[in-house]
Short mmCIF file of C-alpha atoms in Angstrom, two decimals:
data_model
loop_
_atom_site.label_atom_id
_atom_site.label_comp_id
_atom_site.label_asym_id
_atom_site.label_seq_id
_atom_site.Cartn_x
_atom_site.Cartn_y
_atom_site.Cartn_z
CA MET F 48 32.23 13.34 -34.80
CA SER F 49 31.52 16.72 -36.40
CA THR F 50 28.44 18.58 -37.57
CA ARG F 51 27.03 17.35 -40.89
CA ARG F 52 23.86 16.82 -42.91
CA LEU F 53 22.43 13.29 -42.73
CA ALA F 54 19.21 13.21 -44.76
CA LYS F 55 16.14 15.21 -45.74
CA LEU F 56 12.48 14.86 -44.77
CA ASP F 57 9.84 15.69 -47.36
CA PHE F 58 7.11 17.39 -45.36
CA ALA F 59 3.57 17.86 -46.62
CA PRO F 60 3.50 21.69 -46.43
CA ASP F 61 -0.20 22.05 -45.62
CA ARG F 62 -0.14 19.44 -42.86
CA LEU F 63 3.04 20.85 -41.32
CA ALA F 64 1.57 24.36 -41.47
CA ALA F 65 -1.54 23.15 -39.61
CA ASP F 66 0.63 21.75 -36.80
CA LEU F 67 2.67 24.97 -36.60
CA ILE F 68 -0.55 26.97 -36.33
CA ALA F 69 -1.55 24.74 -33.40
CA ALA F 70 1.84 25.42 -31.81
CA GLU F 71 1.10 29.14 -31.73
CA SER F 72 -1.05 28.45 -28.66
CA PHE F 73 1.80 26.67 -26.83
CA THR F 74 3.74 28.33 -24.02
CA PHE F 75 7.31 28.65 -25.26
CA ASN F 76 9.46 28.90 -22.15
CA GLY F 77 12.59 30.93 -21.56
CA ALA F 78 14.79 28.09 -20.30
CA TYR F 79 18.47 28.68 -21.10
CA SER F 80 17.87 32.42 -21.53
CA GLU F 81 21.43 33.12 -20.39
CA PHE F 82 22.58 31.67 -23.74
CA VAL F 83 20.40 34.09 -25.73
CA LEU F 84 21.11 37.59 -27.01
CA GLY F 85 17.63 38.47 -28.21
CA GLU F 86 14.80 35.95 -27.93
CA TRP F 87 15.03 32.16 -28.27
CA ARG F 88 12.33 30.06 -26.63
CA SER F 89 11.38 26.40 -26.70
CA CYS F 90 8.61 23.99 -25.81
CA MET F 91 8.86 20.28 -25.08
CA LEU F 92 7.22 17.68 -27.32
CA TRP F 93 8.99 14.77 -25.55
CA ASN F 94 10.85 14.77 -22.25
CA ALA F 95 11.56 12.59 -19.23
CA SER F 96 8.26 13.24 -17.44
CA GLY F 97 5.76 14.07 -20.19
CA ASP F 98 5.13 17.41 -18.43
CA VAL F 99 5.36 20.42 -20.76
CA GLY F 100 6.64 22.48 -17.83
CA GLU F 101 9.83 20.43 -17.56
CA ALA F 102 11.96 22.61 -19.80
CA HIS F 103 15.57 21.65 -19.03
CA LEU F 104 17.54 18.67 -20.30
CA SER F 105 18.66 16.14 -17.74
CA SER F 106 20.74 12.99 -17.52
CA GLY F 107 19.22 9.54 -17.30
CA ASP F 108 18.46 6.70 -19.64
CA GLN F 109 14.68 6.52 -19.39
CA ALA F 110 12.68 6.60 -22.64
CA ALA F 111 11.16 9.97 -23.53
CA LYS F 112 7.47 10.52 -22.86
CA LEU F 113 5.15 12.39 -25.21
CA THR F 114 3.84 15.68 -23.83
CA ALA F 115 0.50 17.35 -24.47
CA TYR F 116 2.26 19.59 -27.00
CA GLY F 117 3.56 16.57 -28.88
CA THR F 118 0.05 15.12 -28.93
CA ALA F 119 -1.29 18.40 -30.34
CA MET F 120 0.99 18.13 -33.40
CA PRO F 121 -0.19 14.83 -34.94
CA TYR F 122 1.42 15.24 -38.36
CA LEU F 123 4.85 16.22 -37.06
CA ARG F 124 4.63 13.46 -34.45
CA SER F 125 3.89 10.86 -37.15
CA VAL F 126 6.89 12.02 -39.20
CA ILE F 127 9.15 11.79 -36.17
CA GLU F 128 7.83 8.35 -35.20
CA ARG F 129 8.49 6.84 -38.63
CA SER F 130 11.80 8.64 -39.26
CA PHE F 131 13.71 8.35 -35.97
CA ARG F 132 14.54 5.75 -33.33
CA LEU F 133 12.14 6.78 -30.59
CA ASP F 134 13.54 4.13 -28.26
CA ARG F 135 16.73 6.23 -28.18
CA LEU F 136 14.97 9.62 -27.96
CA ARG F 137 15.32 11.49 -24.68
CA PHE F 138 14.07 15.01 -25.49
CA GLY F 139 12.23 16.61 -28.41
CA ARG F 140 11.63 20.37 -28.62
CA LEU F 141 10.45 23.12 -30.87
CA ALA F 142 12.86 26.05 -30.69
CA ARG F 143 11.69 29.45 -31.91
CA MET F 144 14.27 32.17 -32.61
CA ALA F 145 13.06 35.75 -33.03
CA PRO F 146 14.43 38.11 -35.71
CA GLY F 147 17.76 39.71 -34.84
CA THR F 148 18.69 37.08 -32.25
CA VAL F 149 22.11 35.49 -31.80
CA LEU F 150 23.17 32.79 -29.35
CA VAL F 151 26.17 33.13 -27.09
CA PRO F 152 28.86 30.72 -28.37
CA HIS F 153 28.72 27.74 -26.05
CA CYS F 154 29.24 24.02 -25.54
CA ASP F 155 26.26 21.94 -24.43
CA TYR F 156 25.89 18.99 -22.04
CA LEU F 157 28.68 20.25 -19.74
CA GLU F 158 26.40 19.70 -16.74
CA LEU F 159 25.21 16.25 -17.90
CA GLY F 160 28.42 14.26 -17.88
CA GLU F 161 28.37 12.01 -20.93
CA GLY F 162 25.86 14.15 -22.78
CA LEU F 163 23.45 13.39 -25.61
CA VAL F 164 23.38 13.18 -29.41
CA ARG F 165 21.59 16.11 -31.06
CA LEU F 166 19.77 16.29 -34.39
CA HIS F 167 18.26 19.46 -35.87
CA VAL F 168 15.42 19.66 -38.41
CA PRO F 169 14.51 23.18 -39.59
CA LEU F 170 10.75 23.62 -39.99
CA THR F 171 10.57 27.33 -40.80
CA THR F 172 13.76 29.04 -41.97
CA SER F 173 15.50 31.08 -44.67
CA ARG F 174 19.02 31.79 -45.91
CA ALA F 175 19.07 34.63 -43.37
CA CYS F 176 19.20 32.01 -40.59
CA LEU F 177 22.67 30.62 -39.93
CA ASN F 178 24.45 28.25 -37.57
CA ALA F 179 28.11 28.07 -36.69
CA GLU F 180 30.51 25.52 -35.25
CA SER F 181 34.00 26.73 -34.35
CA ASP F 182 35.02 28.69 -37.48
CA LEU F 183 32.45 27.13 -39.84
CA VAL F 184 29.23 29.01 -40.74
CA PHE F 185 26.41 27.18 -42.51
CA HIS F 186 22.70 27.17 -43.31
CA MET F 187 20.35 24.26 -42.56
CA ALA F 188 17.52 24.13 -45.12
CA THR F 189 13.91 23.25 -44.34
CA GLY F 190 13.42 19.52 -43.76
CA GLU F 191 17.12 18.66 -43.65
CA ILE F 192 18.31 16.47 -40.78
CA TRP F 193 21.59 17.73 -39.37
CA TYR F 194 23.74 16.21 -36.69
CA LEU F 195 25.05 19.04 -34.52
CA ASP F 196 27.99 18.14 -32.32
CA ALA F 197 26.73 20.23 -29.42
CA ARG F 198 29.80 19.39 -27.33
CA ARG F 199 31.80 21.66 -29.64
CA ILE F 200 31.49 25.42 -29.41
CA HIS F 201 28.55 26.53 -31.56
CA SER F 202 26.10 29.36 -32.09
CA ALA F 203 23.20 30.53 -34.28
CA ALA F 204 21.99 33.83 -35.74
CA SER F 205 18.94 35.15 -37.56
CA THR F 206 18.51 38.32 -39.57
CA TRP F 207 15.23 37.04 -41.02
CA ASP F 208 12.07 39.09 -40.50
CA ARG F 209 10.15 36.04 -39.25
CA ALA F 210 10.65 33.54 -36.44
CA ARG F 211 12.94 30.64 -37.24
CA ILE F 212 11.54 27.34 -35.92
CA HIS F 213 13.66 24.20 -35.52
CA LEU F 214 12.80 20.74 -34.29
CA ILE F 215 15.59 19.68 -31.91
CA LEU F 216 15.89 16.02 -30.96
CA ASP F 217 18.31 14.82 -28.26
CA PHE F 218 19.06 11.09 -28.18
CA ALA F 219 20.84 8.84 -25.70
CA SER F 220 24.61 8.83 -26.01
CA GLY F 221 26.48 5.90 -27.48
CA SER F 222 25.00 5.84 -30.97
CA ARG F 223 26.32 7.15 -34.25
CA PRO F 224 23.93 9.83 -35.56
CA GLU F 225 23.16 7.75 -38.66
CA GLU F 226 21.96 4.90 -36.45
CA LEU F 227 19.24 7.13 -34.98
CA LEU F 228 17.37 7.38 -38.28
CA ARG F 229 14.81 4.90 -39.59
CA ILE F 230 15.09 6.31 -43.11
CA ASP F 231 17.90 6.08 -45.65
CA CYS F 232 20.82 8.41 -45.09
CA ALA F 233 22.72 10.16 -47.83
CA PRO F 234 26.48 10.06 -47.41
CA ALA F 235 27.12 12.29 -44.41
CA GLU F 236 28.29 15.63 -45.71
CA ARG F 237 28.72 19.33 -45.30
CA PRO F 238 27.18 20.32 -48.64
CA ALA F 239 28.86 23.16 -50.47
CA ASP F 240 25.57 24.99 -50.93
CA ALA F 241 25.11 25.10 -47.14
CA LEU F 242 28.48 26.65 -46.33
CA VAL F 243 28.90 30.43 -46.05
CA ALA F 244 32.20 32.01 -47.10
CA LEU F 245 33.03 35.09 -45.04
CA PRO F 246 35.67 37.82 -45.47
CA PRO F 247 38.27 38.38 -42.74
CA LEU F 248 38.16 41.42 -40.50
CA THR F 249 40.21 44.30 -41.82
CA PRO F 250 42.76 46.00 -39.52
CA ALA F 251 40.41 48.98 -39.30
CA GLU F 252 37.54 46.73 -38.23
CA GLU F 253 39.76 45.05 -35.63
CA ALA F 254 40.72 48.47 -34.25
CA SER F 255 37.06 49.55 -34.12
CA LEU F 256 36.15 46.50 -32.07
CA LEU F 257 39.01 47.01 -29.63
CA ALA F 258 37.92 50.64 -29.24
CA LEU F 259 34.80 49.32 -27.51
CA GLY F 260 37.09 49.01 -24.50
CA ASP F 261 36.53 52.74 -24.02
CA VAL F 262 32.83 52.20 -23.29
CA ILE F 263 32.42 48.64 -21.98
CA ASP F 264 31.13 48.31 -18.44
CA ARG F 265 29.13 45.95 -16.23
CA PHE F 266 25.86 47.21 -17.71
CA ASN F 267 26.63 46.78 -21.42
CA HIS F 268 29.12 43.93 -21.72
CA ARG F 269 26.44 41.56 -23.07
CA ASP F 270 25.55 44.13 -25.74
CA ILE F 271 29.19 44.17 -26.79
CA LEU F 272 29.23 40.37 -26.72
CA ALA F 273 26.24 40.46 -29.11
CA ILE F 274 28.19 42.74 -31.49
CA LEU F 275 31.09 40.28 -31.51
CA VAL F 276 28.86 37.25 -32.08
CA ARG F 277 27.18 39.01 -35.01
CA LYS F 278 30.63 39.72 -36.46
CA ALA F 279 31.34 35.98 -36.34
CA PHE F 280 28.41 35.52 -38.76
CA THR F 281 29.56 38.25 -41.15
CA HIS F 282 33.34 37.90 -41.01
CA GLY F 283 35.79 35.03 -40.76
CA MET F 284 36.43 34.86 -37.03
CA SER F 285 36.10 31.73 -34.93
CA LEU F 286 33.59 31.46 -32.11
CA ARG F 287 36.32 31.06 -29.50
CA SER F 288 37.92 34.27 -30.71
CA VAL F 289 34.69 36.04 -29.74
CA PHE F 290 35.63 35.50 -26.09
CA THR F 291 39.30 36.35 -26.74
CA ARG F 292 38.31 39.68 -28.27
CA LEU F 293 35.80 40.33 -25.48
CA THR F 294 38.58 39.80 -22.93
CA GLU F 295 40.87 42.18 -24.83
CA ILE F 296 38.11 44.79 -24.90
CA GLY F 297 37.44 44.26 -21.19
CA MET F 298 41.13 44.64 -20.33
CA ARG F 299 41.06 48.12 -21.87
CA SER F 300 38.41 49.14 -19.34
CA GLY F 301 40.84 48.69 -16.46
CA ASP F 302 37.99 47.37 -14.31
CA PRO F 303 39.16 44.20 -12.49
CA ASP F 304 35.62 43.22 -11.48
CA LEU F 305 34.44 43.42 -15.09
CA ILE F 306 37.45 41.41 -16.29
CA GLU F 307 36.66 38.71 -13.71
CA THR F 308 33.00 38.69 -14.81
CA LEU F 309 34.00 38.19 -18.44
CA GLU F 310 36.28 35.29 -17.53
CA ARG F 311 33.56 33.61 -15.43
CA GLN F 312 31.21 34.03 -18.38
CA ARG F 313 33.65 32.42 -20.83
CA HIS F 314 34.22 29.54 -18.41
CA TYR F 315 30.49 28.97 -17.88
CA PHE F 316 29.63 28.85 -21.58
CA THR F 317 32.60 26.82 -22.83
CA VAL F 318 34.26 24.91 -19.99
CA ALA F 319 31.97 24.03 -17.06
CA ARG F 320 28.66 25.12 -15.63
CA GLY F 321 29.94 25.42 -12.09
#
């Protein structure tokens, strides 16, 4: 299965805004900060224990429990309850991405075995907020329900001047994404208006990136990774090639410890969490 749009929710703007104002008092935690170049934080609306402090996903087939944060957003909770199969829901989060943030390209669920099925619903966004899967860059519009195949390498970026807020729902494995909705689905699609066409890197741009090998070191390699990820959202380069280019840049440093660090990093984000 691959990433695609499934349906669209028609939110009542005033009622959704009231819930998002309530969420401003929530503690958004920094779980999974190693995946973030900038600031991306989340808070649990549903999880395995019902405790807002339980911030990480886990395996298990127990039904999700509503947290105090979920209770404090009555309108959003009612939309979720009538639109999705809550008996299959395992985790529900709000994820807030700050301006200028990008996510390290990664594959999810590597530590969970079989994994989960993930749906995204943007609540506050703009065309300056983008997602990517492999070599595909796209925009999810407000209220759209997207299936994101989080087992594939993916990332996100925001150049918006406000915080992007997504509802992220993780369901038990074994279901087709369309079966997790209690509302009608449009034909699953990657709509043309959501896709972003990007130019390829020029030879001069390629050379400029490789020249970062003259300055990369153990203190700044994540800054250089951030530059490469941002290039993936402005030019036609795949997410996996981000790590290939980072390795090439690291090789130019001649520092074996740095090269080993970069390889461990690539392995952690895309192969296994060990």
